[in-house]
mmCIF file with all atom_site columns, C-alpha atoms in Angstrom:
data_model
loop_
_atom_site.group_PDB
_atom_site.id
_atom_site.type_symbol
_atom_site.label_atom_id
_atom_site.label_alt_id
_atom_site.label_comp_id
_atom_site.label_asym_id
_atom_site.label_entity_id
_atom_site.label_seq_id
_atom_site.pdbx_PDB_ins_code
_atom_site.Cartn_x
_atom_site.Cartn_y
_atom_site.Cartn_z
_atom_site.occupancy
_atom_site.B_iso_or_equiv
_atom_site.pdbx_formal_charge
_atom_site.auth_seq_id
_atom_site.auth_comp_id
_atom_site.auth_asym_id
_atom_site.auth_atom_id
_atom_site.pdbx_PDB_model_num
ATOM 1   C CA . UNK A 1 1   ? 120.627 27.793 20.251  1.00 67.00 ? 733 UNK A CA 1
ATOM 2   C CA . UNK A 1 2   ? 118.075 27.577 17.478  1.00 84.00 ? 734 UNK A CA 1
ATOM 3   C CA . UNK A 1 3   ? 118.279 25.508 14.310  1.00 88.00 ? 735 UNK A CA 1
ATOM 4   C CA . UNK A 1 4   ? 116.543 26.395 11.092  1.00 91.00 ? 736 UNK A CA 1
ATOM 5   C CA . UNK A 1 5   ? 115.785 23.754 8.457   1.00 94.00 ? 737 UNK A CA 1
ATOM 6   C CA . UNK A 1 6   ? 116.100 24.997 4.880   1.00 96.00 ? 738 UNK A CA 1
ATOM 7   C CA . UNK A 1 7   ? 115.041 23.210 1.704   1.00 98.00 ? 739 UNK A CA 1
ATOM 8   C CA . UNK A 1 8   ? 116.508 24.079 -1.679  1.00 98.00 ? 740 UNK A CA 1
ATOM 9   C CA . UNK A 1 9   ? 116.238 22.626 -5.169  1.00 98.00 ? 741 UNK A CA 1
ATOM 10  C CA . UNK A 1 10  ? 118.439 22.825 -8.222  1.00 98.00 ? 742 UNK A CA 1
ATOM 11  C CA . UNK A 1 11  ? 119.528 21.149 -11.379 1.00 98.00 ? 743 UNK A CA 1
ATOM 12  C CA . UNK A 1 12  ? 122.350 19.579 -13.288 1.00 98.00 ? 744 UNK A CA 1
ATOM 13  C CA . UNK A 1 13  ? 121.643 20.908 -16.790 1.00 98.00 ? 745 UNK A CA 1
ATOM 14  C CA . UNK A 1 14  ? 123.351 18.809 -19.456 1.00 98.00 ? 746 UNK A CA 1
ATOM 15  C CA . UNK A 1 15  ? 123.481 19.191 -23.219 1.00 97.00 ? 747 UNK A CA 1
ATOM 16  C CA . UNK A 1 16  ? 125.042 17.115 -25.978 1.00 94.00 ? 748 UNK A CA 1
ATOM 17  C CA . UNK A 1 17  ? 127.550 18.798 -28.242 1.00 90.00 ? 749 UNK A CA 1
ATOM 18  C CA . UNK A 1 18  ? 127.483 18.097 -31.971 1.00 84.00 ? 750 UNK A CA 1
ATOM 19  C CA . UNK A 1 19  ? 130.482 15.774 -31.628 1.00 84.00 ? 751 UNK A CA 1
ATOM 20  C CA . UNK A 1 20  ? 128.616 13.743 -29.020 1.00 82.00 ? 752 UNK A CA 1
ATOM 21  C CA . UNK A 1 21  ? 130.357 15.049 -25.898 1.00 91.00 ? 753 UNK A CA 1
ATOM 22  C CA . UNK A 1 22  ? 128.409 16.274 -22.878 1.00 96.00 ? 754 UNK A CA 1
ATOM 23  C CA . UNK A 1 23  ? 128.501 19.703 -21.256 1.00 97.00 ? 755 UNK A CA 1
ATOM 24  C CA . UNK A 1 24  ? 127.061 20.942 -17.971 1.00 98.00 ? 756 UNK A CA 1
ATOM 25  C CA . UNK A 1 25  ? 126.087 24.476 -16.927 1.00 98.00 ? 757 UNK A CA 1
ATOM 26  C CA . UNK A 1 26  ? 127.759 25.830 -13.781 1.00 98.00 ? 758 UNK A CA 1
ATOM 27  C CA . UNK A 1 27  ? 127.519 29.155 -11.973 1.00 98.00 ? 759 UNK A CA 1
ATOM 28  C CA . UNK A 1 28  ? 130.222 31.314 -10.373 1.00 98.00 ? 760 UNK A CA 1
ATOM 29  C CA . UNK A 1 29  ? 129.469 33.383 -7.254  1.00 96.00 ? 761 UNK A CA 1
ATOM 30  C CA . UNK A 1 30  ? 131.357 35.307 -4.542  1.00 94.00 ? 762 UNK A CA 1
ATOM 31  C CA . UNK A 1 31  ? 133.306 37.354 -7.053  1.00 94.00 ? 763 UNK A CA 1
ATOM 32  C CA . UNK A 1 32  ? 133.891 34.306 -9.228  1.00 92.00 ? 764 UNK A CA 1
ATOM 33  C CA . UNK A 1 33  ? 135.640 32.443 -6.398  1.00 94.00 ? 765 UNK A CA 1
ATOM 34  C CA . UNK A 1 34  ? 133.012 29.713 -5.968  1.00 96.00 ? 766 UNK A CA 1
ATOM 35  C CA . UNK A 1 35  ? 131.797 27.420 -8.711  1.00 98.00 ? 767 UNK A CA 1
ATOM 36  C CA . UNK A 1 36  ? 128.562 25.526 -8.106  1.00 98.00 ? 768 UNK A CA 1
ATOM 37  C CA . UNK A 1 37  ? 125.467 23.904 -9.495  1.00 98.00 ? 769 UNK A CA 1
ATOM 38  C CA . UNK A 1 38  ? 122.456 26.228 -9.736  1.00 98.00 ? 770 UNK A CA 1
ATOM 39  C CA . UNK A 1 39  ? 120.133 25.924 -6.739  1.00 98.00 ? 771 UNK A CA 1
ATOM 40  C CA . UNK A 1 40  ? 118.004 27.987 -4.398  1.00 97.00 ? 772 UNK A CA 1
ATOM 41  C CA . UNK A 1 41  ? 115.376 27.997 -1.682  1.00 97.00 ? 773 UNK A CA 1
ATOM 42  C CA . UNK A 1 42  ? 112.004 26.395 -2.317  1.00 98.00 ? 774 UNK A CA 1
ATOM 43  C CA . UNK A 1 43  ? 109.173 28.878 -1.847  1.00 98.00 ? 775 UNK A CA 1
ATOM 44  C CA . UNK A 1 44  ? 106.250 28.069 0.443   1.00 96.00 ? 776 UNK A CA 1
ATOM 45  C CA . UNK A 1 45  ? 103.818 25.808 -1.433  1.00 97.00 ? 777 UNK A CA 1
ATOM 46  C CA . UNK A 1 46  ? 106.220 25.341 -4.376  1.00 98.00 ? 778 UNK A CA 1
ATOM 47  C CA . UNK A 1 47  ? 106.961 21.833 -5.647  1.00 98.00 ? 779 UNK A CA 1
ATOM 48  C CA . UNK A 1 48  ? 110.617 20.778 -5.629  1.00 98.00 ? 780 UNK A CA 1
ATOM 49  C CA . UNK A 1 49  ? 110.542 20.268 -9.397  1.00 98.00 ? 781 UNK A CA 1
ATOM 50  C CA . UNK A 1 50  ? 109.113 23.746 -10.015 1.00 98.00 ? 782 UNK A CA 1
ATOM 51  C CA . UNK A 1 51  ? 111.673 25.317 -7.698  1.00 98.00 ? 783 UNK A CA 1
ATOM 52  C CA . UNK A 1 52  ? 114.511 23.486 -9.484  1.00 98.00 ? 784 UNK A CA 1
ATOM 53  C CA . UNK A 1 53  ? 113.342 24.715 -12.912 1.00 98.00 ? 785 UNK A CA 1
ATOM 54  C CA . UNK A 1 54  ? 112.868 28.275 -11.604 1.00 98.00 ? 786 UNK A CA 1
ATOM 55  C CA . UNK A 1 55  ? 116.276 28.418 -9.919  1.00 98.00 ? 787 UNK A CA 1
ATOM 56  C CA . UNK A 1 56  ? 118.026 27.016 -12.992 1.00 98.00 ? 788 UNK A CA 1
ATOM 57  C CA . UNK A 1 57  ? 116.306 29.628 -15.163 1.00 98.00 ? 789 UNK A CA 1
ATOM 58  C CA . UNK A 1 58  ? 117.135 32.487 -12.785 1.00 98.00 ? 790 UNK A CA 1
ATOM 59  C CA . UNK A 1 59  ? 120.752 31.532 -12.112 1.00 98.00 ? 791 UNK A CA 1
ATOM 60  C CA . UNK A 1 60  ? 121.806 30.257 -15.565 1.00 98.00 ? 792 UNK A CA 1
ATOM 61  C CA . UNK A 1 61  ? 119.387 31.834 -18.046 1.00 98.00 ? 793 UNK A CA 1
ATOM 62  C CA . UNK A 1 62  ? 118.567 28.331 -19.319 1.00 98.00 ? 794 UNK A CA 1
ATOM 63  C CA . UNK A 1 63  ? 115.338 26.446 -19.790 1.00 98.00 ? 795 UNK A CA 1
ATOM 64  C CA . UNK A 1 64  ? 115.561 22.744 -19.067 1.00 98.00 ? 796 UNK A CA 1
ATOM 65  C CA . UNK A 1 65  ? 113.398 19.648 -18.879 1.00 97.00 ? 797 UNK A CA 1
ATOM 66  C CA . UNK A 1 66  ? 113.486 17.477 -15.768 1.00 97.00 ? 798 UNK A CA 1
ATOM 67  C CA . UNK A 1 67  ? 114.819 13.994 -16.555 1.00 98.00 ? 799 UNK A CA 1
ATOM 68  C CA . UNK A 1 68  ? 115.327 12.302 -13.174 1.00 98.00 ? 800 UNK A CA 1
ATOM 69  C CA . UNK A 1 69  ? 115.725 13.100 -9.481  1.00 98.00 ? 801 UNK A CA 1
ATOM 70  C CA . UNK A 1 70  ? 119.242 12.808 -8.074  1.00 98.00 ? 802 UNK A CA 1
ATOM 71  C CA . UNK A 1 71  ? 120.352 12.016 -4.533  1.00 96.00 ? 803 UNK A CA 1
ATOM 72  C CA . UNK A 1 72  ? 119.887 15.049 -2.258  1.00 97.00 ? 804 UNK A CA 1
ATOM 73  C CA . UNK A 1 73  ? 122.775 16.559 -0.326  1.00 97.00 ? 805 UNK A CA 1
ATOM 74  C CA . UNK A 1 74  ? 122.693 18.216 3.077   1.00 96.00 ? 806 UNK A CA 1
ATOM 75  C CA . UNK A 1 75  ? 124.996 20.422 5.081   1.00 94.00 ? 807 UNK A CA 1
ATOM 76  C CA . UNK A 1 76  ? 125.144 22.641 8.154   1.00 94.00 ? 808 UNK A CA 1
ATOM 77  C CA . UNK A 1 77  ? 126.180 26.287 8.458   1.00 91.00 ? 809 UNK A CA 1
ATOM 78  C CA . UNK A 1 78  ? 125.862 29.288 10.758  1.00 89.00 ? 810 UNK A CA 1
ATOM 79  C CA . UNK A 1 79  ? 124.264 32.595 9.779   1.00 84.00 ? 811 UNK A CA 1
ATOM 80  C CA . UNK A 1 80  ? 124.038 35.776 11.829  1.00 83.00 ? 812 UNK A CA 1
ATOM 81  C CA . UNK A 1 81  ? 120.559 37.128 12.472  1.00 80.00 ? 813 UNK A CA 1
ATOM 82  C CA . UNK A 1 82  ? 120.898 40.376 14.308  1.00 81.00 ? 814 UNK A CA 1
ATOM 83  C CA . UNK A 1 83  ? 123.181 39.834 17.285  1.00 84.00 ? 815 UNK A CA 1
ATOM 84  C CA . UNK A 1 84  ? 122.847 36.059 17.405  1.00 86.00 ? 816 UNK A CA 1
ATOM 85  C CA . UNK A 1 85  ? 123.956 33.219 15.199  1.00 89.00 ? 817 UNK A CA 1
ATOM 86  C CA . UNK A 1 86  ? 121.452 30.688 13.928  1.00 91.00 ? 818 UNK A CA 1
ATOM 87  C CA . UNK A 1 87  ? 122.464 27.187 12.954  1.00 94.00 ? 819 UNK A CA 1
ATOM 88  C CA . UNK A 1 88  ? 121.014 26.051 9.599   1.00 93.00 ? 820 UNK A CA 1
ATOM 89  C CA . UNK A 1 89  ? 120.547 22.537 8.279   1.00 96.00 ? 821 UNK A CA 1
ATOM 90  C CA . UNK A 1 90  ? 120.045 22.705 4.516   1.00 96.00 ? 822 UNK A CA 1
ATOM 91  C CA . UNK A 1 91  ? 118.845 19.890 2.257   1.00 98.00 ? 823 UNK A CA 1
ATOM 92  C CA . UNK A 1 92  ? 119.247 20.421 -1.492  1.00 98.00 ? 824 UNK A CA 1
ATOM 93  C CA . UNK A 1 93  ? 117.210 18.311 -3.913  1.00 98.00 ? 825 UNK A CA 1
ATOM 94  C CA . UNK A 1 94  ? 118.864 18.092 -7.332  1.00 98.00 ? 826 UNK A CA 1
ATOM 95  C CA . UNK A 1 95  ? 117.455 16.921 -10.642 1.00 98.00 ? 827 UNK A CA 1
ATOM 96  C CA . UNK A 1 96  ? 119.123 15.816 -13.845 1.00 98.00 ? 828 UNK A CA 1
ATOM 97  C CA . UNK A 1 97  ? 117.892 18.216 -16.532 1.00 98.00 ? 829 UNK A CA 1
ATOM 98  C CA . UNK A 1 98  ? 118.126 18.273 -20.291 1.00 98.00 ? 830 UNK A CA 1
ATOM 99  C CA . UNK A 1 99  ? 118.861 21.627 -21.958 1.00 98.00 ? 831 UNK A CA 1
ATOM 100 C CA . UNK A 1 100 ? 115.948 23.042 -23.987 1.00 97.00 ? 832 UNK A CA 1
ATOM 101 C CA . UNK A 1 101 ? 117.054 26.610 -24.724 1.00 97.00 ? 833 UNK A CA 1
ATOM 102 C CA . UNK A 1 102 ? 118.144 29.947 -23.358 1.00 97.00 ? 834 UNK A CA 1
ATOM 103 C CA . UNK A 1 103 ? 121.458 31.717 -23.001 1.00 97.00 ? 835 UNK A CA 1
ATOM 104 C CA . UNK A 1 104 ? 123.911 31.600 -20.075 1.00 97.00 ? 836 UNK A CA 1
ATOM 105 C CA . UNK A 1 105 ? 124.401 35.359 -20.472 1.00 96.00 ? 837 UNK A CA 1
ATOM 106 C CA . UNK A 1 106 ? 120.798 35.820 -19.264 1.00 94.00 ? 838 UNK A CA 1
ATOM 107 C CA . UNK A 1 107 ? 121.477 34.922 -15.587 1.00 96.00 ? 839 UNK A CA 1
ATOM 108 C CA . UNK A 1 108 ? 120.308 37.021 -12.627 1.00 94.00 ? 840 UNK A CA 1
ATOM 109 C CA . UNK A 1 109 ? 122.370 39.370 -10.442 1.00 92.00 ? 841 UNK A CA 1
ATOM 110 C CA . UNK A 1 110 ? 123.008 36.742 -7.737  1.00 93.00 ? 842 UNK A CA 1
ATOM 111 C CA . UNK A 1 111 ? 125.404 35.034 -10.147 1.00 97.00 ? 843 UNK A CA 1
ATOM 112 C CA . UNK A 1 112 ? 128.693 36.466 -11.407 1.00 97.00 ? 844 UNK A CA 1
ATOM 113 C CA . UNK A 1 113 ? 128.836 34.140 -14.405 1.00 97.00 ? 845 UNK A CA 1
ATOM 114 C CA . UNK A 1 114 ? 127.125 31.073 -15.868 1.00 98.00 ? 846 UNK A CA 1
ATOM 115 C CA . UNK A 1 115 ? 129.052 28.890 -18.335 1.00 97.00 ? 847 UNK A CA 1
ATOM 116 C CA . UNK A 1 116 ? 129.050 25.546 -20.086 1.00 98.00 ? 848 UNK A CA 1
ATOM 117 C CA . UNK A 1 117 ? 131.858 23.112 -19.230 1.00 97.00 ? 849 UNK A CA 1
ATOM 118 C CA . UNK A 1 118 ? 132.841 19.647 -20.384 1.00 96.00 ? 850 UNK A CA 1
ATOM 119 C CA . UNK A 1 119 ? 131.950 17.136 -17.649 1.00 95.00 ? 851 UNK A CA 1
ATOM 120 C CA . UNK A 1 120 ? 135.532 16.461 -16.551 1.00 93.00 ? 852 UNK A CA 1
ATOM 121 C CA . UNK A 1 121 ? 136.394 20.154 -16.383 1.00 96.00 ? 853 UNK A CA 1
ATOM 122 C CA . UNK A 1 122 ? 133.165 20.888 -14.496 1.00 97.00 ? 854 UNK A CA 1
ATOM 123 C CA . UNK A 1 123 ? 134.023 18.296 -11.838 1.00 96.00 ? 855 UNK A CA 1
ATOM 124 C CA . UNK A 1 124 ? 137.440 19.901 -11.363 1.00 96.00 ? 856 UNK A CA 1
ATOM 125 C CA . UNK A 1 125 ? 135.954 23.404 -11.093 1.00 97.00 ? 857 UNK A CA 1
ATOM 126 C CA . UNK A 1 126 ? 133.167 22.680 -8.600  1.00 98.00 ? 858 UNK A CA 1
ATOM 127 C CA . UNK A 1 127 ? 133.930 24.142 -5.176  1.00 97.00 ? 859 UNK A CA 1
ATOM 128 C CA . UNK A 1 128 ? 132.030 21.539 -3.134  1.00 95.00 ? 860 UNK A CA 1
ATOM 129 C CA . UNK A 1 129 ? 132.743 17.803 -2.900  1.00 96.00 ? 861 UNK A CA 1
ATOM 130 C CA . UNK A 1 130 ? 129.063 17.032 -2.304  1.00 97.00 ? 862 UNK A CA 1
ATOM 131 C CA . UNK A 1 131 ? 128.164 18.674 -5.621  1.00 97.00 ? 863 UNK A CA 1
ATOM 132 C CA . UNK A 1 132 ? 130.892 16.659 -7.380  1.00 97.00 ? 864 UNK A CA 1
ATOM 133 C CA . UNK A 1 133 ? 129.027 13.542 -6.224  1.00 97.00 ? 865 UNK A CA 1
ATOM 134 C CA . UNK A 1 134 ? 125.774 14.902 -7.647  1.00 98.00 ? 866 UNK A CA 1
ATOM 135 C CA . UNK A 1 135 ? 127.540 15.661 -10.930 1.00 98.00 ? 867 UNK A CA 1
ATOM 136 C CA . UNK A 1 136 ? 128.988 12.111 -11.083 1.00 97.00 ? 868 UNK A CA 1
ATOM 137 C CA . UNK A 1 137 ? 125.499 10.646 -10.620 1.00 98.00 ? 869 UNK A CA 1
ATOM 138 C CA . UNK A 1 138 ? 124.021 12.949 -13.281 1.00 98.00 ? 870 UNK A CA 1
ATOM 139 C CA . UNK A 1 139 ? 126.893 12.236 -15.703 1.00 97.00 ? 871 UNK A CA 1
ATOM 140 C CA . UNK A 1 140 ? 126.395 8.475  -15.360 1.00 97.00 ? 872 UNK A CA 1
ATOM 141 C CA . UNK A 1 141 ? 122.696 8.830  -16.218 1.00 97.00 ? 873 UNK A CA 1
ATOM 142 C CA . UNK A 1 142 ? 123.438 11.166 -19.122 1.00 96.00 ? 874 UNK A CA 1
ATOM 143 C CA . UNK A 1 143 ? 126.150 8.894  -20.520 1.00 93.00 ? 875 UNK A CA 1
ATOM 144 C CA . UNK A 1 144 ? 123.685 5.985  -20.287 1.00 93.00 ? 876 UNK A CA 1
ATOM 145 C CA . UNK A 1 145 ? 121.444 7.880  -22.710 1.00 89.00 ? 877 UNK A CA 1
ATOM 146 C CA . UNK A 1 146 ? 119.011 9.617  -20.337 1.00 89.00 ? 878 UNK A CA 1
ATOM 147 C CA . UNK A 1 147 ? 119.897 13.008 -21.899 1.00 90.00 ? 879 UNK A CA 1
#
């Protein structure tokens, strides 16, 4: 059995509303059935920070400034390659990001929808517990004035 190690990067893009509340951009995939933070594979020779900005731009249509690194998450999954299954160990490096500009309607074809959500609603919508932890960490930094 072979194991492949994958490295991804992504972002928790937060913006302040006029009333002072915070919103985060999430993506929907798999026919809108999965809600997640934007992330994707790091290209060979690409810095984690550059990959995070690129993936956020591609998957959400947003431009964002890196504010702080967040704790990475990791998980295991199986993927078929031809007639055999390959075990993957993926590590995702997330960054807290501050919204600069762009439009969530400008996402790529890998994403069914990108939308802004209030922090509490975003936590309830996320499909993965590990990403809820990342969002909690990002929200604490943002509420402390980092965004």
